[in-house]
């Protein structure tokens, strides 16, 4: 609210075990919080070697060594409290929190949310015994006291967290998630992503190869399945499926136990924690041999901590495992691609038309359809009135906005989305978005989106209603799916639909909704509103539309605030053919030039250290890139790779050949990365492709298969997996 921030919900806590910056100052503050006497602190840091790096994992050991070093001869550590700094740590709330976080990290993460009123009291009840040589048992194992209550709570959090109590809404989501996976557990022992009709496929390769397509969100998984015509799952589905299998009798193998190749789409949205958990499960309980991550390092990172995709991309570059996609397969306008590169370097985009709202009147000429990147400049400090004028005029006369099925408004702020949705609702559907009781209204021609994942079978009308519905549809020429055909169909968070019919049968309101893929369903209105929590979707936020695309995009910048270049980059790259930018010029400049908040991560460093260790070990050293790979890298001006999602593509890190006159000169930007060249020819026109890699590149792989050739760099038709 304005310049003030308010906490919503309860916090989660994570312990940083390795602290490099201001190491001594941090631990001095910690010991002060534990009420350690000042003279003890001074003697401890005087005794501690200057080059030693303290961490919470080695703190107890160092405190014990400090005490032993200052005790008089023949005096045992357990018989005195002299110089016993750890005694103060173990008795203070701050010290107990650290000790619990070291042993039970899940408690610090989830207990403040699940048991907020009891969290501190539970920590205060902990009695921690120190690790000493004297309390070792006969087998030489350390006896480190662990509170029985905390141990039990930790087990509950790992296996059955709902026992600690959720809100009513969260309980419903847990029940729905449990129901989602009941059928997964009953799946057949053989799980294969390949089509059963592919009889010509080499049987040996089919047994050796099992590909699992995944994505971080339901919408991304749905798009991936739609493009590949193969099953796709969310990463959380994989995790939950494994946990459910572990809790079952395990009569049959785990559903994904035969997976050899894991493909993760929309990698920029994946957190380090989730990927780590999935990889651990797949490595230990499946036959994982290859991991493929698809994504754009310049898009917004995951909401959770970390910067997984960028760190892995940079960390694995030295080994040739990072592949740069240099050919854009999606944008129909080269100017959009070029401006994406400019924005990624925090430079203002170049517009082929600029219109100022202050000069608008009934005779103002709108941009011609040939214009692809247009700025609608709002007067400085004009408020929302000018924004409304701009949106209304664009809706009436703007090229590409006549059809809501091929256009999308995007904004950073929800309040801008609400305003735009209200204007679009009046323009496209001729009604307001809410009634006098502030309840959302939905009518024919409305554009809606789901905000919850729901199975279609839970939305279909009852059998009795279906008979009356069928007669109505026969008259109107509409069709709907039966319960059998909708058994596995799921409406995902982020899916967009249009309401095409609205009828009432036996006092039950039924809506017919049409998806962007052409599918049409007739569902119960109340169930749709309750389970999917539908909202108007002419305008959506940048975060909720990330991973999607549309032919024409209108990006409303608004007051930038915390908005930076990655938001602008993600927003404009959602458009395939045309992009409108509606903004005050000062706000646009500020958003583009704003630096993103750096995330202090160590994954990239760990990867490089691991690679260096592997390279130094002759028995484990990986072979250098093959000759065919090196030849391809040397000869390839642009690399065509099948994209695992519609928004893979815009320029990734790397140096690109300068080809566009719209891009800035080298003198302006120094070492400026040029945008990838837009695809100019169809696959048929480009049949004499010099970039084609000999088939041995695929066949030599232990995971080689004709089914996977379209996933390699050597395939001549970039979109073989997908519809043209």
XYZ file of C-alpha atoms in Angstrom:
724
model
C 0.000 0.000 0.000
C 1.890 3.009 -1.278
C 5.353 2.977 0.211
C 4.390 0.625 3.055
C 4.608 -3.160 3.062
C 2.454 -5.419 5.198
C 3.073 -9.038 6.099
C 0.499 -11.501 4.784
C 0.393 -14.958 6.354
C 3.172 -16.460 8.448
C 6.919 -16.639 7.791
C 9.150 -19.594 7.021
C 12.715 -19.797 8.283
C 15.801 -21.269 6.613
C 19.229 -21.458 8.241
C 22.244 -20.259 6.276
C 24.960 -22.665 7.374
C 27.800 -21.132 5.349
C 28.380 -17.421 5.935
C 31.290 -15.840 4.095
C 30.581 -12.113 4.291
C 31.190 -10.461 7.699
C 31.651 -13.884 9.234
C 32.885 -12.817 12.670
C 30.416 -9.967 12.978
C 27.474 -12.280 12.261
C 28.517 -14.830 14.876
C 29.340 -12.083 17.355
C 25.752 -10.854 17.025
C 24.484 -14.405 17.389
C 26.449 -14.994 20.605
C 25.245 -11.645 21.909
C 21.635 -12.754 21.242
C 22.430 -15.914 23.243
C 23.482 -13.696 26.213
C 27.100 -14.886 26.155
C 29.244 -12.700 28.488
C 31.370 -10.134 26.659
C 34.659 -11.365 28.120
C 33.898 -14.913 26.918
C 33.175 -13.567 23.433
C 36.383 -11.527 23.286
C 38.524 -14.461 24.432
C 36.822 -16.806 21.970
C 37.432 -14.606 18.917
C 40.993 -13.887 20.094
C 41.602 -17.647 20.339
C 39.941 -18.411 16.972
C 42.426 -18.324 14.016
C 41.850 -15.296 11.806
C 41.591 -17.348 8.613
C 39.078 -19.830 10.040
C 35.552 -19.611 8.602
C 32.887 -20.236 11.235
C 29.614 -21.892 10.323
C 26.660 -23.058 12.389
C 27.650 -26.649 11.638
C 31.131 -26.339 13.130
C 30.263 -23.788 15.851
C 29.568 -26.324 18.611
C 32.828 -28.139 17.891
C 34.839 -24.917 18.027
C 33.151 -23.798 21.245
C 34.040 -27.119 22.860
C 37.663 -26.847 21.674
C 37.809 -23.293 23.063
C 36.613 -24.463 26.459
C 39.107 -27.347 26.594
C 41.952 -25.010 25.581
C 41.222 -22.671 28.503
C 40.593 -25.252 31.228
C 43.219 -25.890 33.837
C 45.207 -29.095 33.632
C 43.389 -32.276 34.773
C 40.043 -30.508 34.844
C 37.361 -32.252 32.806
C 35.037 -30.366 30.495
C 31.909 -31.983 31.906
C 32.741 -31.018 35.498
C 32.786 -27.260 35.019
C 30.964 -24.383 33.384
C 34.123 -22.328 32.968
C 34.390 -20.872 29.454
C 31.320 -22.914 28.476
C 29.870 -20.689 25.757
C 27.755 -23.530 24.365
C 25.833 -23.640 27.657
C 24.486 -20.138 26.938
C 23.700 -21.079 23.325
C 21.747 -24.205 24.288
C 19.648 -22.323 26.858
C 18.676 -19.323 24.695
C 15.768 -19.229 22.247
C 18.038 -18.083 19.414
C 20.455 -20.925 20.079
C 17.662 -23.497 20.283
C 16.257 -22.251 16.978
C 19.648 -22.768 15.302
C 20.128 -26.227 16.823
C 16.645 -27.297 15.763
C 17.189 -25.903 12.269
C 20.390 -27.932 11.932
C 18.715 -31.191 12.920
C 15.113 -30.629 11.793
C 15.108 -28.057 8.951
C 11.475 -28.841 8.086
C 10.333 -27.658 11.526
C 11.733 -24.164 11.010
C 10.187 -24.015 7.544
C 6.651 -25.230 8.270
C 5.884 -25.026 11.992
C 5.531 -21.203 12.013
C 2.839 -21.642 9.339
C 1.077 -24.719 10.710
C 1.354 -23.982 14.444
C 2.029 -20.229 14.683
C 0.752 -19.870 18.255
C 2.860 -22.738 19.585
C 6.035 -22.427 17.534
C 8.162 -20.414 19.985
C 6.938 -22.361 23.009
C 7.880 -25.636 21.303
C 11.396 -24.337 20.682
C 11.675 -23.128 24.254
C 10.832 -26.608 25.563
C 13.819 -28.163 23.804
C 16.600 -29.492 26.046
C 19.780 -29.948 24.093
C 22.716 -32.047 25.279
C 26.169 -31.216 24.022
C 28.395 -33.489 21.964
C 31.446 -34.446 24.004
C 33.942 -37.255 23.908
C 32.861 -38.352 27.381
C 29.251 -39.151 26.440
C 30.164 -41.494 23.583
C 28.642 -44.946 23.940
C 30.464 -48.256 23.794
C 30.375 -48.352 20.010
C 31.973 -44.949 19.732
C 28.835 -43.288 18.324
C 27.934 -39.812 19.556
C 24.865 -39.514 21.742
C 23.253 -36.288 20.598
C 19.979 -35.694 22.393
C 16.967 -35.121 20.160
C 13.681 -34.062 21.644
C 11.081 -36.819 21.163
C 8.337 -34.336 20.393
C 10.396 -32.633 17.689
C 11.363 -35.994 16.230
C 7.704 -36.963 15.964
C 6.763 -33.598 14.463
C 9.540 -33.985 11.904
C 8.174 -37.395 10.860
C 4.670 -35.933 10.496
C 5.937 -33.063 8.350
C 7.806 -35.477 6.073
C 4.920 -37.878 5.575
C 1.549 -36.495 6.746
C 1.731 -32.695 7.190
C -2.046 -32.239 7.031
C -2.328 -33.813 10.506
C -1.010 -30.566 11.971
C -4.016 -28.699 10.610
C -4.572 -26.561 7.552
C -7.111 -23.928 6.802
C -10.340 -25.180 5.266
C -9.266 -24.187 1.767
C -5.901 -25.934 2.116
C -7.670 -29.071 3.366
C -9.779 -29.065 0.222
C -6.688 -28.732 -1.930
C -4.991 -31.620 -0.118
C -8.092 -33.781 -0.580
C -8.205 -32.869 -4.262
C -4.520 -33.661 -4.663
C -5.013 -37.019 -2.951
C -7.896 -37.798 -5.281
C -5.772 -36.800 -8.284
C -3.198 -39.450 -7.508
C -5.489 -42.302 -6.490
C -5.782 -43.311 -10.122
C -2.049 -42.866 -10.673
C -1.348 -45.518 -8.049
C -3.611 -47.955 -9.884
C -1.717 -47.515 -13.134
C -0.320 -50.524 -14.926
C 3.157 -51.737 -14.149
C 4.414 -50.675 -17.576
C 4.503 -46.902 -18.015
C 5.656 -45.600 -21.363
C 5.237 -42.221 -22.992
C 5.306 -43.671 -26.487
C 2.234 -44.274 -28.583
C 1.040 -47.888 -28.623
C 0.528 -47.634 -32.394
C 4.240 -47.182 -33.091
C 4.788 -50.821 -33.980
C 7.688 -49.965 -36.272
C 9.727 -48.535 -33.385
C 12.740 -50.592 -32.489
C 11.648 -52.780 -29.567
C 15.079 -52.761 -27.969
C 15.124 -48.960 -27.948
C 11.627 -48.887 -26.461
C 12.743 -51.052 -23.562
C 15.881 -49.022 -23.007
C 14.246 -45.620 -23.381
C 11.466 -44.084 -21.316
C 10.960 -40.326 -21.475
C 9.165 -38.345 -18.783
C 7.916 -34.856 -19.712
C 7.505 -32.454 -16.778
C 6.918 -28.769 -16.092
C 6.697 -26.611 -12.937
C 3.039 -25.588 -13.359
C -0.178 -27.223 -14.465
C -0.573 -24.804 -17.378
C 2.960 -25.456 -18.645
C 2.447 -29.223 -18.324
C -0.845 -28.936 -20.217
C 0.812 -26.990 -23.051
C 3.673 -29.470 -23.183
C 1.255 -32.388 -23.455
C -0.733 -30.531 -26.113
C 2.376 -29.899 -28.217
C 4.001 -33.331 -27.897
C 0.799 -35.427 -27.826
C 2.407 -37.303 -24.920
C 1.633 -37.369 -21.185
C 3.172 -34.514 -19.185
C 3.188 -34.013 -15.419
C 4.023 -31.281 -12.963
C 7.125 -31.762 -10.825
C 4.946 -31.779 -7.723
C 2.917 -34.624 -9.201
C 6.097 -36.686 -9.481
C 7.010 -35.951 -5.859
C 3.539 -36.688 -4.532
C 3.230 -39.842 -6.628
C 6.442 -41.177 -5.088
C 5.383 -40.329 -1.527
C 2.013 -41.992 -2.066
C 3.726 -45.077 -3.439
C 6.091 -45.239 -0.458
C 3.142 -45.123 1.934
C 1.312 -47.869 0.030
C 2.023 -51.595 0.235
C 4.307 -51.238 -2.815
C 2.953 -54.372 -4.461
C 3.693 -52.899 -7.884
C 6.774 -50.876 -8.859
C 6.545 -47.113 -8.716
C 4.810 -45.654 -11.745
C 7.941 -43.827 -12.950
C 10.525 -46.429 -11.923
C 11.516 -47.181 -15.539
C 12.152 -43.565 -16.584
C 15.544 -43.044 -18.238
C 15.183 -39.494 -19.624
C 13.730 -36.579 -17.638
C 12.683 -33.457 -19.568
C 11.899 -30.326 -17.538
C 10.190 -27.537 -19.465
C 9.941 -23.862 -18.396
C 13.149 -24.231 -16.398
C 13.216 -20.572 -15.353
C 10.172 -21.220 -13.137
C 11.713 -24.238 -11.377
C 13.260 -23.760 -7.943
C 16.475 -25.418 -6.822
C 14.685 -27.203 -3.989
C 12.004 -28.806 -6.172
C 14.445 -29.917 -8.886
C 16.822 -31.299 -6.266
C 14.054 -33.341 -4.696
C 12.843 -34.723 -8.031
C 16.377 -35.622 -9.135
C 17.081 -37.367 -5.845
C 13.931 -39.462 -6.200
C 14.573 -40.278 -9.862
C 18.224 -41.186 -9.296
C 17.471 -43.495 -6.386
C 14.192 -45.043 -7.500
C 14.231 -44.850 -11.311
C 16.775 -45.493 -14.061
C 17.538 -41.854 -14.834
C 20.424 -41.464 -17.293
C 19.749 -38.113 -18.958
C 18.342 -34.756 -17.838
C 17.180 -32.104 -20.343
C 16.151 -28.666 -19.032
C 14.443 -26.215 -21.391
C 13.973 -22.530 -20.604
C 15.016 -18.918 -21.069
C 17.597 -17.586 -18.632
C 16.430 -14.018 -19.243
C 12.885 -14.592 -18.110
C 11.753 -14.146 -14.518
C 13.214 -16.745 -12.140
C 11.200 -18.900 -9.773
C 9.307 -17.238 -6.947
C 11.099 -19.517 -4.488
C 14.749 -18.831 -3.557
C 17.492 -19.651 -6.033
C 18.279 -19.054 -9.673
C 18.378 -22.634 -10.922
C 18.272 -22.297 -14.701
C 20.788 -19.455 -15.020
C 23.200 -21.082 -12.551
C 23.090 -24.465 -14.272
C 23.389 -22.885 -17.732
C 26.501 -20.928 -16.767
C 27.938 -23.700 -14.595
C 27.787 -26.329 -17.350
C 28.917 -24.060 -20.195
C 32.541 -25.147 -19.932
C 31.594 -28.759 -20.634
C 29.433 -27.974 -23.659
C 26.259 -29.065 -21.893
C 24.597 -25.656 -22.303
C 22.960 -25.222 -25.701
C 22.019 -21.773 -27.002
C 18.913 -21.546 -29.161
C 19.841 -19.001 -31.802
C 16.884 -19.320 -34.170
C 13.556 -17.884 -33.082
C 10.728 -20.249 -34.016
C 7.840 -18.284 -32.582
C 7.898 -14.529 -33.171
C 6.595 -13.449 -36.567
C 8.203 -10.013 -36.179
C 11.962 -9.561 -36.253
C 11.522 -6.237 -34.411
C 10.066 -8.065 -31.396
C 13.128 -10.326 -31.317
C 15.547 -7.426 -31.657
C 13.832 -5.412 -28.950
C 13.918 -8.401 -26.633
C 17.714 -8.327 -26.902
C 17.803 -4.569 -26.325
C 15.644 -4.875 -23.204
C 17.830 -7.684 -21.865
C 20.720 -5.203 -21.993
C 18.604 -2.606 -20.181
C 18.209 -0.471 -23.294
C 14.977 1.125 -24.452
C 13.281 -0.741 -27.314
C 12.878 0.837 -30.738
C 9.290 1.484 -31.880
C 8.097 1.618 -35.467
C 5.230 3.915 -34.339
C 4.706 6.230 -31.346
C 1.252 7.643 -30.509
C 0.688 10.214 -27.763
C -2.609 9.943 -25.894
C -2.738 13.675 -25.139
C -3.074 14.367 -28.887
C -5.844 11.822 -29.437
C -9.218 12.701 -30.862
C -11.822 11.054 -33.068
C -9.726 11.718 -36.172
C -6.462 10.330 -34.780
C -4.987 7.783 -37.176
C -4.300 4.414 -35.572
C -1.204 2.373 -36.499
C -1.397 0.379 -39.715
C -1.393 -3.453 -39.496
C 2.205 -3.453 -40.770
C 3.433 -1.815 -37.551
C 4.649 -4.453 -35.103
C 6.092 -2.643 -32.050
C 4.026 0.381 -31.017
C 4.333 2.772 -28.066
C 1.155 4.344 -26.699
C 2.697 7.235 -24.758
C 0.646 8.451 -21.791
C 1.026 12.021 -20.451
C 3.252 12.271 -17.378
C 1.332 12.197 -14.110
C -2.044 11.867 -15.811
C -3.450 9.108 -13.608
C -5.786 6.332 -14.704
C -8.023 8.568 -16.857
C -5.477 8.616 -19.681
C -4.992 4.865 -19.348
C -8.732 4.319 -19.730
C -8.801 6.555 -22.789
C -5.922 4.632 -24.351
C -7.473 1.207 -23.660
C -10.921 2.213 -24.951
C -9.470 3.657 -28.161
C -7.281 0.607 -28.760
C -10.244 -1.717 -28.232
C -12.302 0.195 -30.791
C -9.722 0.761 -33.509
C -6.411 -0.928 -32.673
C -5.187 -3.508 -35.246
C -5.116 -7.026 -33.816
C -7.533 -6.309 -30.955
C -10.805 -6.958 -32.763
C -10.692 -10.627 -31.763
C -10.166 -11.364 -28.071
C -9.126 -14.925 -28.999
C -5.952 -13.634 -30.631
C -5.024 -10.812 -28.262
C -4.031 -10.437 -24.620
C -3.501 -7.539 -22.208
C -0.638 -7.891 -19.715
C 0.155 -5.688 -16.712
C 2.483 -5.784 -13.726
C -0.089 -4.648 -11.170
C -3.346 -6.443 -10.385
C -5.185 -3.135 -10.067
C -4.312 -2.332 -13.694
C -5.584 -5.782 -14.706
C -8.873 -5.170 -12.886
C -9.343 -1.837 -14.658
C -8.563 -3.311 -18.083
C -10.830 -6.313 -17.497
C -13.683 -3.961 -16.672
C -13.185 -2.018 -19.913
C -12.774 -5.185 -21.993
C -15.864 -6.756 -20.442
C -17.940 -3.757 -21.469
C -16.435 -3.749 -24.955
C -16.474 -7.464 -25.838
C -19.441 -8.712 -23.742
C -21.480 -5.546 -23.073
C -21.753 -5.954 -19.294
C -19.846 -5.056 -16.120
C -17.592 -7.503 -14.288
C -19.380 -7.326 -10.893
C -22.918 -6.935 -9.611
C -24.177 -4.607 -6.862
C -22.955 -7.097 -4.230
C -19.448 -7.077 -5.731
C -19.822 -10.641 -7.023
C -18.191 -11.572 -10.324
C -20.575 -11.843 -13.275
C -20.006 -14.249 -16.168
C -21.965 -14.240 -19.434
C -21.654 -15.376 -23.033
C -18.518 -14.085 -24.861
C -16.617 -13.630 -21.586
C -12.931 -14.574 -21.576
C -12.155 -16.478 -18.367
C -9.203 -18.299 -16.823
C -8.923 -21.020 -14.191
C -6.895 -20.321 -11.067
C -7.096 -23.875 -9.669
C -6.376 -27.303 -11.163
C -9.559 -29.381 -11.458
C -10.543 -32.595 -13.212
C -13.182 -32.052 -15.875
C -15.221 -35.006 -14.620
C -15.933 -33.058 -11.400
C -17.520 -30.257 -13.445
C -19.719 -32.231 -15.832
C -23.509 -32.165 -15.324
C -25.316 -35.131 -13.780
C -26.661 -37.886 -16.017
C -30.238 -36.624 -15.684
C -29.200 -33.131 -16.687
C -27.205 -34.577 -19.559
C -30.342 -35.870 -21.301
C -31.992 -32.448 -21.287
C -28.656 -30.918 -22.267
C -28.294 -33.213 -25.276
C -31.675 -32.155 -26.652
C -30.728 -28.491 -26.242
C -27.401 -29.086 -27.974
C -29.079 -30.872 -30.864
C -31.096 -27.739 -31.461
C -28.122 -25.394 -31.072
C -25.577 -27.586 -32.823
C -23.222 -27.759 -29.804
C -21.334 -30.768 -28.505
C -19.927 -31.767 -25.133
C -17.647 -34.454 -23.806
C -19.036 -37.455 -21.987
C -17.790 -38.559 -18.587
C -15.779 -41.344 -20.186
C -13.906 -39.093 -22.599
C -13.317 -36.528 -19.844
C -11.998 -39.023 -17.298
C -8.377 -37.869 -17.488
C -8.923 -34.336 -18.790
C -7.860 -31.634 -16.394
C -8.483 -27.890 -16.394
C -5.224 -26.328 -15.232
C -4.377 -23.133 -13.430
C -3.855 -20.557 -16.184
C -6.016 -22.237 -18.849
C -8.103 -19.706 -20.819
C -11.659 -20.335 -22.068
C -14.468 -18.410 -23.749
C -18.083 -18.812 -22.661
C -20.054 -19.732 -25.773
C -23.416 -20.745 -24.275
C -25.317 -20.204 -21.027
C -28.485 -22.252 -20.325
C -30.548 -23.297 -17.310
C -31.948 -26.859 -17.124
C -33.894 -28.074 -14.095
C -32.842 -24.952 -12.201
C -29.191 -25.771 -12.839
C -27.076 -23.230 -14.703
C -24.809 -24.803 -17.326
C -22.023 -23.028 -19.204
C -20.444 -24.151 -22.454
C -16.790 -23.125 -22.513
C -14.424 -23.296 -25.472
C -10.678 -23.669 -24.975
C -7.936 -22.056 -26.998
C -7.116 -25.490 -28.460
C -10.629 -25.844 -29.897
C -12.002 -28.171 -27.209
C -15.533 -27.485 -25.958
C -17.078 -28.574 -22.645
C -20.449 -28.035 -21.023
C -20.056 -27.783 -17.245
C -21.984 -26.834 -14.127
C -21.572 -23.137 -13.412
C -21.417 -23.466 -9.640
C -18.808 -26.222 -9.796
C -16.734 -24.255 -12.292
C -16.817 -21.139 -10.127
C -16.104 -23.001 -6.890
C -13.491 -25.568 -7.965
C -11.686 -23.617 -10.702
C -12.228 -20.193 -9.102
C -12.589 -18.605 -12.528
C -11.758 -14.956 -13.197
C -12.033 -12.640 -16.188
C -8.922 -13.007 -18.303
C -8.766 -10.284 -20.951
C -5.948 -8.867 -18.797
C -3.491 -10.912 -16.742
C -0.352 -10.209 -14.754
C 3.088 -10.883 -16.190
C 3.698 -13.707 -13.727
C 0.443 -15.549 -14.481
C 0.899 -15.239 -18.255
C 4.543 -16.335 -18.229
C 4.782 -19.528 -20.250
C 1.943 -18.522 -22.607
C 1.838 -16.517 -25.827
C -0.610 -14.675 -28.070
C -0.626 -13.120 -31.535
C -1.155 -9.540 -30.278
C -0.085 -8.418 -26.813
C -0.798 -5.101 -25.078
C 1.652 -4.515 -22.239
C 0.593 -1.888 -19.685
C 3.682 -0.832 -17.719
C 1.946 1.240 -15.017
C 3.973 2.655 -12.153
C 7.136 0.531 -12.291
C 7.904 0.293 -8.554
C 9.710 -3.051 -8.186
C 9.333 -3.785 -11.900
C 12.658 -4.271 -13.718
C 13.935 -5.265 -17.155
C 13.126 -8.956 -16.715
C 9.441 -8.124 -16.291
C 9.511 -6.002 -19.456
C 11.422 -8.717 -21.341
C 8.999 -11.440 -20.273
C 5.971 -9.323 -21.151
C 7.000 -8.267 -24.669
C 8.188 -11.756 -25.619
C 4.663 -13.083 -25.087
C 3.646 -11.487 -28.413
C 4.164 -13.378 -31.674
C 3.065 -10.802 -34.241
C 2.445 -7.407 -32.603
C 3.235 -5.708 -29.288
C 1.667 -2.527 -27.914
C 3.434 -0.873 -24.965
C 1.162 1.491 -23.005
C 3.207 3.619 -20.617
C 4.440 7.001 -19.555
C 7.846 7.320 -21.160
C 9.543 8.012 -17.823
C 7.954 4.881 -16.339
C 9.027 2.731 -19.279
C 12.577 4.044 -19.087
C 12.714 3.359 -15.369
C 11.348 -0.186 -15.735
C 13.796 -1.067 -18.515
C 16.828 0.406 -16.772
C 15.990 -0.952 -13.315
C 18.427 -3.625 -12.206
C 17.015 -6.922 -11.105
C 17.609 -7.795 -7.475
C 20.591 -10.175 -7.513
C 20.062 -13.535 -5.913
C 23.063 -14.684 -3.929
C 23.249 -18.319 -4.951
C 26.115 -20.816 -4.894
C 24.836 -23.488 -7.272
C 26.942 -22.206 -10.171
C 30.092 -22.304 -8.073
C 29.320 -25.795 -6.790
C 28.812 -27.041 -10.350
C 32.112 -25.604 -11.512
C 33.944 -27.088 -8.538
C 32.337 -30.465 -9.176
C 33.324 -30.279 -12.864
C 36.884 -29.337 -11.936
C 37.126 -32.288 -9.534
C 35.751 -34.635 -12.189
C 38.200 -33.289 -14.766
C 41.127 -33.842 -12.403
C 40.130 -37.452 -11.801
C 41.235 -39.600 -14.799
C 38.884 -42.453 -13.977
C 35.804 -40.260 -13.914
C 36.729 -37.619 -16.459
C 34.110 -37.098 -19.135
C 35.323 -37.245 -22.746
C 35.610 -33.964 -24.644
C 32.867 -33.013 -27.086
C 32.706 -35.302 -30.092
C 34.114 -34.252 -33.416
C 30.660 -33.967 -34.918
C 29.583 -31.651 -32.086
C 32.657 -29.446 -32.556
C 32.059 -29.324 -36.278
C 28.484 -28.285 -35.725
C 29.462 -25.523 -33.295
C 32.027 -24.198 -35.763
C 29.734 -24.255 -38.775
C 26.430 -23.244 -37.225
C 25.347 -19.600 -37.496
C 21.990 -20.528 -35.999
C 20.910 -23.655 -34.184
C 17.419 -25.058 -34.549
C 16.169 -27.060 -31.602
C 12.735 -28.426 -30.954
C 11.208 -26.282 -28.278
C 9.549 -27.919 -25.326
C 7.139 -25.037 -24.776
C 5.788 -22.153 -26.801
C 7.968 -19.529 -25.166
C 11.326 -21.211 -25.399
C 13.183 -19.028 -27.487
C 14.053 -15.675 -27.180
C 17.750 -14.993 -26.990
C 19.733 -16.803 -24.378
C 23.213 -15.954 -23.234
C 25.775 -16.033 -25.994
C 27.127 -13.862 -28.802
C 24.897 -13.630 -31.869
C 25.623 -12.420 -35.354
C 24.448 -8.874 -36.010
C 21.803 -8.918 -38.730
C 19.177 -6.301 -37.959
C 19.397 -2.622 -38.713
C 16.978 -1.986 -35.849
C 19.538 -3.182 -33.331
C 21.987 -0.667 -31.817
C 25.458 -0.331 -33.224
C 28.505 -1.730 -31.551
C 29.607 1.741 -30.671
C 26.461 2.221 -28.626
C 26.604 -0.967 -26.645
C 30.129 -2.237 -26.633
C 30.038 -6.018 -26.716
C 26.353 -6.212 -27.455
C 24.680 -9.583 -27.883
C 22.636 -9.469 -31.039
C 19.245 -11.067 -31.195
C 18.858 -14.497 -32.752
C 17.914 -14.471 -36.387
C 14.268 -15.013 -37.126
C 13.449 -18.135 -39.087
C 13.174 -17.028 -42.708
C 12.456 -20.316 -44.468
C 10.140 -23.200 -43.871
C 11.666 -26.635 -43.221
C 10.785 -27.655 -46.779
C 12.587 -24.649 -48.250
C 15.611 -25.327 -46.107
C 16.053 -28.958 -47.070
C 19.678 -28.434 -48.074
C 20.680 -27.693 -44.541
C 24.463 -27.652 -44.040
C 23.912 -27.890 -40.289
C 22.673 -31.455 -40.383
C 24.666 -33.671 -38.025
C 25.501 -37.233 -39.154
C 23.080 -39.791 -37.704
C 25.910 -41.335 -35.700
C 25.513 -38.474 -33.234
C 22.207 -39.984 -32.138
C 22.889 -43.670 -32.685
C 26.105 -43.593 -30.621
C 24.151 -42.468 -27.585
C 23.082 -45.192 -25.143
C 19.710 -43.459 -25.174
C 19.572 -43.260 -28.957
C 16.240 -43.867 -30.636
C 14.523 -42.713 -33.791
C 11.735 -41.445 -31.532
C 14.153 -39.012 -29.864
C 15.927 -37.690 -32.970
C 13.675 -34.649 -32.947
C 15.012 -33.739 -29.502
C 18.616 -33.440 -30.701
C 20.510 -30.640 -32.387
C 20.803 -32.636 -35.598
C 17.197 -32.745 -36.750
C 16.564 -30.706 -39.928
C 12.913 -29.823 -39.176
C 12.844 -27.667 -36.043
C 9.180 -28.282 -35.159
C 8.895 -31.980 -35.888
C 7.350 -32.751 -32.515
C 4.683 -30.096 -32.776
C 1.826 -29.088 -35.017
C 2.781 -26.749 -37.843
